[in-house]
Coordinates of C-alpha atoms and ligand atoms in Angstrom, one line a residue:
X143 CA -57.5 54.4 -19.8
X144 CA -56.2 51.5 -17.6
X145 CA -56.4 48.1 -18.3
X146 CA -59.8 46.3 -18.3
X147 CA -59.2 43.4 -15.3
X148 CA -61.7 41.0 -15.0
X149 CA -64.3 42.1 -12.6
X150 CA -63.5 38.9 -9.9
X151 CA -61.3 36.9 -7.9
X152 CA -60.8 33.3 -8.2
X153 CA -62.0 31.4 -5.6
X154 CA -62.1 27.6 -7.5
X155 CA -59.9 26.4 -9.9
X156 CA -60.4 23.4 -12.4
X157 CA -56.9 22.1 -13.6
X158 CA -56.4 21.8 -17.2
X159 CA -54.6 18.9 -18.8
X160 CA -52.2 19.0 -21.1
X161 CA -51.5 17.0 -24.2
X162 CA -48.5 16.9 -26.6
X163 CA -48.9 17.4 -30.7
X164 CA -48.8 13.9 -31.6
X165 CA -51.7 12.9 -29.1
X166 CA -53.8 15.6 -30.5
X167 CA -53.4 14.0 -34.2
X168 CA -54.6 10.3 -32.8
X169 CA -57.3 12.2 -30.8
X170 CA -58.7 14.0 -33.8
X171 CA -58.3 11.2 -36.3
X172 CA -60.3 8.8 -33.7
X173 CA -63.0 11.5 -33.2
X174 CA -63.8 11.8 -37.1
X175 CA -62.7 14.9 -37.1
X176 CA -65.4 16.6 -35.5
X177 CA -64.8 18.9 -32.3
X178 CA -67.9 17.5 -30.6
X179 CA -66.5 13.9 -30.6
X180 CA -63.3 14.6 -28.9
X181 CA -63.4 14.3 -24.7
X182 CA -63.4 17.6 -22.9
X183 CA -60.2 16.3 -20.9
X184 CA -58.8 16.4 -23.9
X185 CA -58.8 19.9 -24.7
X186 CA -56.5 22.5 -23.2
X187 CA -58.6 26.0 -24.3
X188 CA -62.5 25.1 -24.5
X189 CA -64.3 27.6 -27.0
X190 CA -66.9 24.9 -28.8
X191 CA -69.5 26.9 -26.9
X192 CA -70.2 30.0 -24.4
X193 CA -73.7 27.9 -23.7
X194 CA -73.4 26.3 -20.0
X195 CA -69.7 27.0 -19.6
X196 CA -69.7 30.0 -17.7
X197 CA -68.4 29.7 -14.0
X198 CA -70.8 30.3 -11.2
X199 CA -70.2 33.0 -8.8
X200 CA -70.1 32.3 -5.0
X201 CA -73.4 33.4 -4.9
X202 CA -75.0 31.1 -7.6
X203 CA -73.0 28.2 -6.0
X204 CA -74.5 29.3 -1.9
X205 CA -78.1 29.5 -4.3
X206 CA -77.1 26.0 -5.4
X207 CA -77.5 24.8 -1.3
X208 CA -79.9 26.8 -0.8
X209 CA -82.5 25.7 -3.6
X210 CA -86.1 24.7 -2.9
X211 CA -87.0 20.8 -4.6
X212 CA -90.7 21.5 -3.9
X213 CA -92.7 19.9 -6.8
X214 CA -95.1 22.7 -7.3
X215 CA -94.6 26.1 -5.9
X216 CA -90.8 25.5 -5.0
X217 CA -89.7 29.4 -3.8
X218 CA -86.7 29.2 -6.1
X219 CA -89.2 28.9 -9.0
X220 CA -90.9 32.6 -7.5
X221 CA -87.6 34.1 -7.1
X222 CA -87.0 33.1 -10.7
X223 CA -90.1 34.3 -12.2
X224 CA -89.3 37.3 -10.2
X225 CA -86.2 37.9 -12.3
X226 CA -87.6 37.1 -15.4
X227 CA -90.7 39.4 -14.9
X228 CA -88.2 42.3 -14.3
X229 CA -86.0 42.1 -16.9
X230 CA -88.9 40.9 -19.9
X231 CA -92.5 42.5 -18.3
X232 CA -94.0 39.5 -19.3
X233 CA -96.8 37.7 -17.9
X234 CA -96.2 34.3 -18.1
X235 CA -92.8 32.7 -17.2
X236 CA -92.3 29.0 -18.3
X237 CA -89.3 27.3 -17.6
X238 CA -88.1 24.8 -19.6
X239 CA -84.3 22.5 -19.3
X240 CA -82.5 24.8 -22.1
X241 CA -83.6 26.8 -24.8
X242 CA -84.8 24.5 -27.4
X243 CA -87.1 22.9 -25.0
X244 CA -88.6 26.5 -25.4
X245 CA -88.4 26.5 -28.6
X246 CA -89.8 22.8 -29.1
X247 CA -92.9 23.6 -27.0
X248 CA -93.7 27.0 -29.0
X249 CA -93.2 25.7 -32.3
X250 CA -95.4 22.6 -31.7
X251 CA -98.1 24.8 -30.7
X252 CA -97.8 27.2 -33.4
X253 CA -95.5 25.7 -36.1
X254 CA -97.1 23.1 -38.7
X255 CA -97.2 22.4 -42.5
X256 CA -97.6 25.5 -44.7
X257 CA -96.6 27.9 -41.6
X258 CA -93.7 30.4 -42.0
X259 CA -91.0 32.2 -39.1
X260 CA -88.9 35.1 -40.3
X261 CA -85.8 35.5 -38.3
X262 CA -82.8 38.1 -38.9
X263 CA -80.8 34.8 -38.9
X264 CA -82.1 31.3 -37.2
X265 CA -80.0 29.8 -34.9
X266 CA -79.6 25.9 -35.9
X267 CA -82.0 24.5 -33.2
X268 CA -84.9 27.2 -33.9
X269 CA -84.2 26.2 -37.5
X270 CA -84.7 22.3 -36.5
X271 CA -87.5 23.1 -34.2
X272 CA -89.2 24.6 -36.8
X273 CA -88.7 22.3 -39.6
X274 CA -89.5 19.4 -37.5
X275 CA -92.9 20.7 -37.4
X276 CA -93.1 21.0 -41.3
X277 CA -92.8 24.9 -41.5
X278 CA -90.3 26.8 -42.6
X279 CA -87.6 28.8 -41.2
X280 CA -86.3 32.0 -43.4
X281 CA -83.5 34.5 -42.5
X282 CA -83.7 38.1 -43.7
X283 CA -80.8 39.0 -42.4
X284 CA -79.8 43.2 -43.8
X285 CA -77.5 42.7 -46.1
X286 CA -74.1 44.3 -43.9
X287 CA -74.5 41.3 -41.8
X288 CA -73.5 39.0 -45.0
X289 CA -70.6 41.0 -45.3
X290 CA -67.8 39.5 -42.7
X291 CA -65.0 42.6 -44.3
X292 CA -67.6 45.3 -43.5
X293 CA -67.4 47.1 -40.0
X294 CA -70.5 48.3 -39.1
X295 CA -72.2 48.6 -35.9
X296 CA -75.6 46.7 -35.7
X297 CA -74.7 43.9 -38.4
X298 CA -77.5 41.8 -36.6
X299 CA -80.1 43.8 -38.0
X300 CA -83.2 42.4 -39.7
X301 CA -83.6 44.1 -43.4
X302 CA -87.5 45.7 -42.5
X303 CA -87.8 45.9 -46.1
X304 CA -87.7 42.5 -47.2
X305 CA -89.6 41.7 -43.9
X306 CA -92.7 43.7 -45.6
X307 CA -92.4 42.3 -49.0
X308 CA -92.4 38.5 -47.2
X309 CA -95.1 39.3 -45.5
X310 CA -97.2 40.5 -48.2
X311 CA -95.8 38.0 -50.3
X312 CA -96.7 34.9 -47.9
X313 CA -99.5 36.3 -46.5
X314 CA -99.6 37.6 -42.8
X315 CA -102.3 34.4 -41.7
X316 CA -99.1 32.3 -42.8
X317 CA -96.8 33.7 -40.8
X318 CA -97.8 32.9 -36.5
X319 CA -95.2 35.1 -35.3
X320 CA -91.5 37.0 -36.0
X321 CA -88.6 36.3 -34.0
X322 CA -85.5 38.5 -33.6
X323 CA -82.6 36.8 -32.6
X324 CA -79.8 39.0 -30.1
X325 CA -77.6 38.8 -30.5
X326 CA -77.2 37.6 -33.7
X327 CA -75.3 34.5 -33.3
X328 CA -75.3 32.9 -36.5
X329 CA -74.3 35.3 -38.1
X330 CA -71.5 36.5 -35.6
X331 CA -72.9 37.1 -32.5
X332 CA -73.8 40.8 -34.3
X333 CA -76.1 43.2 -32.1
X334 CA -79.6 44.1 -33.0
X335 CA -80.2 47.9 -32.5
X336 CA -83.2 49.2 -30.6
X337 CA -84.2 50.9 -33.4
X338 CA -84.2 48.0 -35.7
X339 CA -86.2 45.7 -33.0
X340 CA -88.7 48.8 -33.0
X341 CA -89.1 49.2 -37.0
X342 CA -89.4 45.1 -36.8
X343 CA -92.8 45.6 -34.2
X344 CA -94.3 48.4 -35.9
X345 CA -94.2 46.2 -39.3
X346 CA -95.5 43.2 -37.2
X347 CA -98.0 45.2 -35.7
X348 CA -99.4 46.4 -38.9
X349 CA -99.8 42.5 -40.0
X350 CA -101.2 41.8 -36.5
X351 CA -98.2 39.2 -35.9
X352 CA -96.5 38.8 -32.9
X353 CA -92.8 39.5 -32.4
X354 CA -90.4 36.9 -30.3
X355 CA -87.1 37.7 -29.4
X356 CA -84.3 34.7 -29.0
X357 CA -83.2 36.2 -25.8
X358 CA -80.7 34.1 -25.1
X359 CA -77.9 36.7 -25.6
X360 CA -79.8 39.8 -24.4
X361 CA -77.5 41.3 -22.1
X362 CA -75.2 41.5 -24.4
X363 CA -76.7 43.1 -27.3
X364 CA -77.8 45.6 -24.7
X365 CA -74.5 46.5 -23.9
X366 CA -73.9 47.0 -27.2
X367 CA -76.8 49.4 -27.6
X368 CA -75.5 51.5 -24.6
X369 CA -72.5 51.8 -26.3
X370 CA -73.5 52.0 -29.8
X371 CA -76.2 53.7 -30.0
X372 CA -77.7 57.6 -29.6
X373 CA -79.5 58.1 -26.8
X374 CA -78.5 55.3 -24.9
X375 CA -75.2 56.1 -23.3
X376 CA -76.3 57.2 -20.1
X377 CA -79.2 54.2 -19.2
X378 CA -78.9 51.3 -16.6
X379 CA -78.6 48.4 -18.7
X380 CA -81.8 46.9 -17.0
X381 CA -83.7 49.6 -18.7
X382 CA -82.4 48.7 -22.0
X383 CA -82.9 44.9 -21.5
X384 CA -86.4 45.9 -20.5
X385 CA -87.4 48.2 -23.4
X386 CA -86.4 46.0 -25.6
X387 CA -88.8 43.1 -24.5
X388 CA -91.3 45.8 -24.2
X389 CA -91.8 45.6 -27.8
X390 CA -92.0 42.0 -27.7
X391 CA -95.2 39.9 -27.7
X392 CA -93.2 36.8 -26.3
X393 CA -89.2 35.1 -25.8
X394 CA -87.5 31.9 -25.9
X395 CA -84.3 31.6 -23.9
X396 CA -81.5 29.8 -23.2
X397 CA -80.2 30.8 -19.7
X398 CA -77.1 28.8 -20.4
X399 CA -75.8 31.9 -21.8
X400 CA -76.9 35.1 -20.1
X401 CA -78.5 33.5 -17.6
X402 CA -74.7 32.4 -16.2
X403 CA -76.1 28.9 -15.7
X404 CA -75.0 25.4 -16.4
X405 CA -78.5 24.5 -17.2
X406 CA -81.8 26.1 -17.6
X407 CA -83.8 28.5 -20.2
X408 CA -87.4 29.8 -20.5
X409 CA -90.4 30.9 -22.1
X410 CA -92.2 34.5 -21.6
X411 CA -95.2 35.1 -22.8
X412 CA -97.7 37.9 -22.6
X413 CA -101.1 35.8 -24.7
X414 CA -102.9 33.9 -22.0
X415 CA -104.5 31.7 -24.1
X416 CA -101.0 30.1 -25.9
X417 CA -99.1 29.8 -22.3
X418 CA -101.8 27.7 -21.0
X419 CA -101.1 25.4 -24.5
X420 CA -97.5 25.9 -23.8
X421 CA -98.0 24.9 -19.9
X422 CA -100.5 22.1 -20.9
X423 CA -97.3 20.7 -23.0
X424 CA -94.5 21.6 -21.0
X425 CA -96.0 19.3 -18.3
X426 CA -95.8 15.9 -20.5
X427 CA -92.2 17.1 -21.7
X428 CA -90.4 18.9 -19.0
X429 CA -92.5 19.0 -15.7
X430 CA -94.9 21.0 -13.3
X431 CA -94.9 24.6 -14.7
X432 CA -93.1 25.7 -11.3
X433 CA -89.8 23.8 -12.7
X434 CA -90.1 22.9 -16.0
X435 CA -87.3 20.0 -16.1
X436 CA -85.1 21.9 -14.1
X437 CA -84.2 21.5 -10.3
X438 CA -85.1 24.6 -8.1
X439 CA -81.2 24.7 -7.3
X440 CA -81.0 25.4 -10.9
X441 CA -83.8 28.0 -11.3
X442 CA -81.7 29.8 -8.1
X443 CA -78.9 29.7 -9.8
X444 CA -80.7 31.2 -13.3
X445 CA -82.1 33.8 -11.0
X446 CA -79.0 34.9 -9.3
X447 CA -77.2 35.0 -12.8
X448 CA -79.5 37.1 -14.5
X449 CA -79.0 39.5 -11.4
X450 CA -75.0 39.7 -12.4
X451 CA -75.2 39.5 -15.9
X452 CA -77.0 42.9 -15.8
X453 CA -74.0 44.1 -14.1
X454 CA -71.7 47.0 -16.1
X455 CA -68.6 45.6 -15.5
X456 CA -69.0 42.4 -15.6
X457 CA -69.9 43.6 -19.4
X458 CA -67.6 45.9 -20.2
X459 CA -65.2 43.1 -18.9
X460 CA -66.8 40.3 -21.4
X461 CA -67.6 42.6 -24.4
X462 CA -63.9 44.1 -24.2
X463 CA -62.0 40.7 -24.0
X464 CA -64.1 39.2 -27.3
X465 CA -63.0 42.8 -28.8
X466 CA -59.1 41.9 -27.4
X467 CA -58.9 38.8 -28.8
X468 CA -60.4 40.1 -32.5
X469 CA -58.6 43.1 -32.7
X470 CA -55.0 40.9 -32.2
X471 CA -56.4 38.7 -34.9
X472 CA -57.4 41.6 -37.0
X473 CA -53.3 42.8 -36.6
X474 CA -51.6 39.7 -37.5
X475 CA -54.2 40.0 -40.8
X476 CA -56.2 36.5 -39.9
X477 CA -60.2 37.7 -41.5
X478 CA -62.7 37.4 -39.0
X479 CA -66.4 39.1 -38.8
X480 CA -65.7 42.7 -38.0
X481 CA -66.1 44.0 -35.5
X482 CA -65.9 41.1 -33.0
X483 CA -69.3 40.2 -31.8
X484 CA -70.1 39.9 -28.0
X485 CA -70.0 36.3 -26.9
X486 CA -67.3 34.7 -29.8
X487 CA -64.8 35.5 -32.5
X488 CA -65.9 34.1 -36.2
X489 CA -63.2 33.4 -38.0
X490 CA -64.0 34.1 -42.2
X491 CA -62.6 30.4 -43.5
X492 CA -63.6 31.6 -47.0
X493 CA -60.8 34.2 -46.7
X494 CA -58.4 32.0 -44.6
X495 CA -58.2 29.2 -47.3
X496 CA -59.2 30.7 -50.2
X497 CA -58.2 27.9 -52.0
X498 CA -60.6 24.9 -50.5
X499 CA -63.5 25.2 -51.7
X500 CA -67.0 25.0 -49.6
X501 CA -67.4 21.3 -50.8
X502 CA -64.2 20.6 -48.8
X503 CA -65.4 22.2 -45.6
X504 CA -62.9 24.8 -45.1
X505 CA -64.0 25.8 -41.7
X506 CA -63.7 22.4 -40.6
X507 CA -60.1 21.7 -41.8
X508 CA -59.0 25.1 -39.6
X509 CA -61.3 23.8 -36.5
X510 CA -58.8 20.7 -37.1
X511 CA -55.8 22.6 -36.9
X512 CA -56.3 24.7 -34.2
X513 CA -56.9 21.7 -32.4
X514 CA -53.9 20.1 -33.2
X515 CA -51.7 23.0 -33.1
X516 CA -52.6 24.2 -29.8
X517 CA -55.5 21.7 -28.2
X518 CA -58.3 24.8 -28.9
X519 CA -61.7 23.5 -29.8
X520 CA -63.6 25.5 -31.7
X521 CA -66.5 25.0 -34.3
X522 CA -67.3 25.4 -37.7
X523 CA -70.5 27.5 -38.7
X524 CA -70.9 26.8 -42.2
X525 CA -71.2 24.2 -44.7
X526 CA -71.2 21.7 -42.1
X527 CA -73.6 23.3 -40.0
X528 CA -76.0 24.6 -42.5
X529 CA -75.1 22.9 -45.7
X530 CA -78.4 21.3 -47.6
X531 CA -78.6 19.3 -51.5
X532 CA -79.5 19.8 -54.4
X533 CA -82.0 16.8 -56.1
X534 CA -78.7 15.9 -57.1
X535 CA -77.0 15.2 -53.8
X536 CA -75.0 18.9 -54.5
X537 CA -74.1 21.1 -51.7
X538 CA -76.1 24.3 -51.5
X539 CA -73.3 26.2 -49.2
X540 CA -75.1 28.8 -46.7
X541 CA -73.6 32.3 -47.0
X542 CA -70.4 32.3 -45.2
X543 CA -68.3 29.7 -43.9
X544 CA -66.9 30.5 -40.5
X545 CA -65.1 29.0 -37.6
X546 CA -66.5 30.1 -34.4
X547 CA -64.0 30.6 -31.4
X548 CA -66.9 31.0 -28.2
X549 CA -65.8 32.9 -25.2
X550 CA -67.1 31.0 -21.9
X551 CA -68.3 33.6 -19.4
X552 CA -65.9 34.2 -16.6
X553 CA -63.8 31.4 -17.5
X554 CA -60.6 31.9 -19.0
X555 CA -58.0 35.0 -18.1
X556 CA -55.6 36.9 -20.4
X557 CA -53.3 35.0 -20.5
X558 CA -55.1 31.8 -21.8
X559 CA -56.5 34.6 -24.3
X560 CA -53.1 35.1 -25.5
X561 CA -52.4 31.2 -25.8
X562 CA -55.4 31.5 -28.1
X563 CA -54.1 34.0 -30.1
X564 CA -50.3 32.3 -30.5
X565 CA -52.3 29.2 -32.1
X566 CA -54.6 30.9 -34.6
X567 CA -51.7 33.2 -35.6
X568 CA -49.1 30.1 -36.3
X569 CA -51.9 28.3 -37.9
X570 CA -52.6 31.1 -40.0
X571 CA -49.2 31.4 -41.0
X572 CA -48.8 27.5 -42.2
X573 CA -52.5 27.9 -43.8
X574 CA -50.9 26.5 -46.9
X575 CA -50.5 23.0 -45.2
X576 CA -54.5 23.0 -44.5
X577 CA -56.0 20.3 -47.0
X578 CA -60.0 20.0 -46.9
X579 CA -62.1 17.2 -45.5
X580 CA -65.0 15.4 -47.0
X581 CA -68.0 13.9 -45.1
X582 CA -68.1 9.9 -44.5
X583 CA -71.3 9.7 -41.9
X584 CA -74.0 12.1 -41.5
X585 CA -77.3 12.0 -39.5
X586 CA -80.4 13.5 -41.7
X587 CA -80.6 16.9 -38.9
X588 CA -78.5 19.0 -37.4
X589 CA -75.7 16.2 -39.2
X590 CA -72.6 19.1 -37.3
X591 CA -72.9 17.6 -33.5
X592 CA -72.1 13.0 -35.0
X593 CA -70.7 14.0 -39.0
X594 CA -67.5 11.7 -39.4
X595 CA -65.1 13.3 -41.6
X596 CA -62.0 12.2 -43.5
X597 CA -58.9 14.8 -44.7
X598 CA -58.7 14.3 -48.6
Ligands
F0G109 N1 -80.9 30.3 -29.7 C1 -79.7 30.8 -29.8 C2 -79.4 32.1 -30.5 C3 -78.6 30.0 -29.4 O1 -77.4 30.4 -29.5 C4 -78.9 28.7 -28.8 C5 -77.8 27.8 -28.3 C6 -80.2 28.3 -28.7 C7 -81.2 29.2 -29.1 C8 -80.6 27.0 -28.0 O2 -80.4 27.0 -26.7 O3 -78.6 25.3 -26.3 O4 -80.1 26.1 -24.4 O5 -81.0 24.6 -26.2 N2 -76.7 28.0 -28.7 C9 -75.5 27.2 -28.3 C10 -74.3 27.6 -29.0 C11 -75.7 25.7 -28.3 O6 -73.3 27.0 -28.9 O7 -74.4 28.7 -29.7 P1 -80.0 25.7 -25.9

């Protein structure tokens, strides 16, 4: 087997900027600490998120120039719908600015006091979305996907099992509908299988509740189908992307990840009667239901991107340079979620500083580090992120503390792959050094994106 090149030439460059140790300390320090404070030009390797990074192809760009700003009816909004249509067979496509906007819309129309979403695992604005409304948001993640050690090949699964028993035991006229989330990103960017999003619909169909799927990563995960699972091996991608919607009732997205946009997500929906209450909102919050808060240069854009992401290479290309990077990591003995997922590396902080405990935000003093040792930014995914009290102001620590390392589509070669690696590795090596960080500002929601920190 020859080496996997990626699947393009470069025709654009953005320069990077360099900065030296010592700045990188004064940076951090004046950014409390948090990743999402620091200035991008400030940052040699970007890996906070794979959501609006990726770079645009030639063709999105010439889409760019040649989008329609028509108000209503704009022909890059039917090219879009187009697209959608194909890949989810749904009937109605709204598009919204990003994916929460989808999210906000649905869960204001269906969410409320005393209502309940299952998930296999939430991400943190579906979470927020939903508790804004009052209901609640609950992960039934199988248990393998709780396990970062144990290699296993769907560990984005939902457990069916305790889906059931929730049901019966909340009551399916609780419960307005059950999302899947692909793939799994919470939890590891983890694949569903096709056979778990099919066991998942025939429970929901038995309780008459519709199934969503958090599509945002659905190329992906059916990539990892083709490859993973029987039966599979030998279908177009497009055909996997599309059975799996088929056993979906309806789909939020964020096209800033498959969709190979900077901007842009949607909603797809096959009940008449909630897109017109979704439409009817989406026009005081985003816009006319032909752009939904997005430009028609954007929707040509989303359109063109979810032509390429469908493409095998490009795939194979992003799947196996995740899988590089992880399987380096794994060598050098630095824990991570095994096997890599598709879109990032988690790296397991619990294992990686044993010895600072969750109160102390171990994935945030390695984010830290990694930034000063080598300019990376990455993000912690646990405590931080999904921490919540006790009546008595105690931390209630989520499952796993992780840092995530996100791989922008397109973006970075080998080589800056290999930068990566040299940084986590030293870092790894002087982990003794790492001391833990307590909080000194937090916001009351989604406290990650403005908490100022402190080293203790
Ligand atoms: N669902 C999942 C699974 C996501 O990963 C995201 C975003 C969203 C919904 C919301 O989409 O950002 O367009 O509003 N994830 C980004 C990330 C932010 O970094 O993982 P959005």
């Amino acid at each position: 087997m020859k080496t996997i090149i990626e699947p393009f030439k470069i025709k654009s460059v953005e320069p990077i900027r360099f900065t030296t140790k010592e700045e990188r300390i004064a940076i951090l320090k004046k950014a409390g600490y948090n990743p999402f404070m620091i200035h991008a030009d400030d940052v040699i390797i970007d890996l906070l998120t794979d959501s609006g990074t990726s770079a645009m192809s030639a063709k999105q760009w010439a889409g760019i120039m040649d989008g329609d700003e028509a108000y209503a009816g704009s022909k890059s909004f039917y090219r879009f719908e187009k697209q959608v249509e194909k890949i989810t067979g749904m009937k109605y496509i709204i598009p919204t600015h990003q994916g929460r906007a989808s999210e906000k819309i649905l869960f204001s129309i269906v969410g409320g006091k005393g209502k309940y979403f299952p998930n296999n695992t939430h991400f943190d604005t579906t979470r927020a979305n939903i508790e804004f409304t009052g209901a609640e948001a609950v992960d039934l993640l199988n248990e393998t996907g709780k396990h970062p050690e144990i290699r296993a090949d769907f560990k984005g699964n939902m457990d069916v099992e305790k889906l059931t028993e929730f049901i019966k035991k909340t009551g399916k006229e609780n419960i307005p509908l059950c999302m899947i989330t692909i793939t799994n990103n919470s939890g590891g960017g983890q694949p569903v299988s096709m056979q778990n999003i099919r066991e998942v619909k025939e429970v929901c169909n038995k309780y008459d509740i519709p199934l969503f799927i958090d599509a945002c990563r659905f190329a992906e995960n059916a990539y990892f189908i083709k490859k993973r699972e029987k039966g599979y091996g030998n279908k177009p991608i497009i055909e996997i992307a599309k059975e799996i919607f088929s056993y979906a009732d309806g789909a939020t997205m964020s096209a800033k990840k498959d969709g190979l946009a900077n901007i842009g997500g949607f909603l797809a929906l096959n009940d008449e009667d909630l897109a017109m209450k979704c439409r009817n909102l989406l026009i005081v919050t985003e816009g006319f239901p032909t752009y939904g808060g997005l430009a028609g240069r954007d929707l040509e854009a989303i359109a063109q991107g979810l032509e390429e992401v469908l493409d095998e290479s490009y795939l194979q290309y992003r799947i196996r340079s995740v899988e590089y990077l992880g399987e380096r990591l794994v060598a050098a003995g630095v824990p991570i979620i095994e096997p890599p997922g598709g879109h990032a590396i988690y790296i397991d902080a619990k294992r990686f500083l044993p010895d600072i405990p969750p109160e102390q935000f171990p994935g945030q003093a390695i984010v830290g580090s990694l930034y000063v040792e080598g300019g990376i930014r990455s993000v912690e995914i646990g405590s931080v992120m999904f921490g919540k009290y006790d009546e008595k102001g105690r931390l209630i620590p989520p499952p796993m503390e992780l840092v995530r390392l996100a791989i922008p589509r397109r973006v970075y070669t080998q080589s800056h792959i290999d930068y990566v690696l040299e940084v986590i590795i030293e870092t790894f090596k002087n982990r003794k050094n790492l001391r833990g960080y307590k909080i000194v500002y937090e916001a009351p929601m989604l406290r990650h994106f403005t908490a100022r920190f402190e080293v203790i």
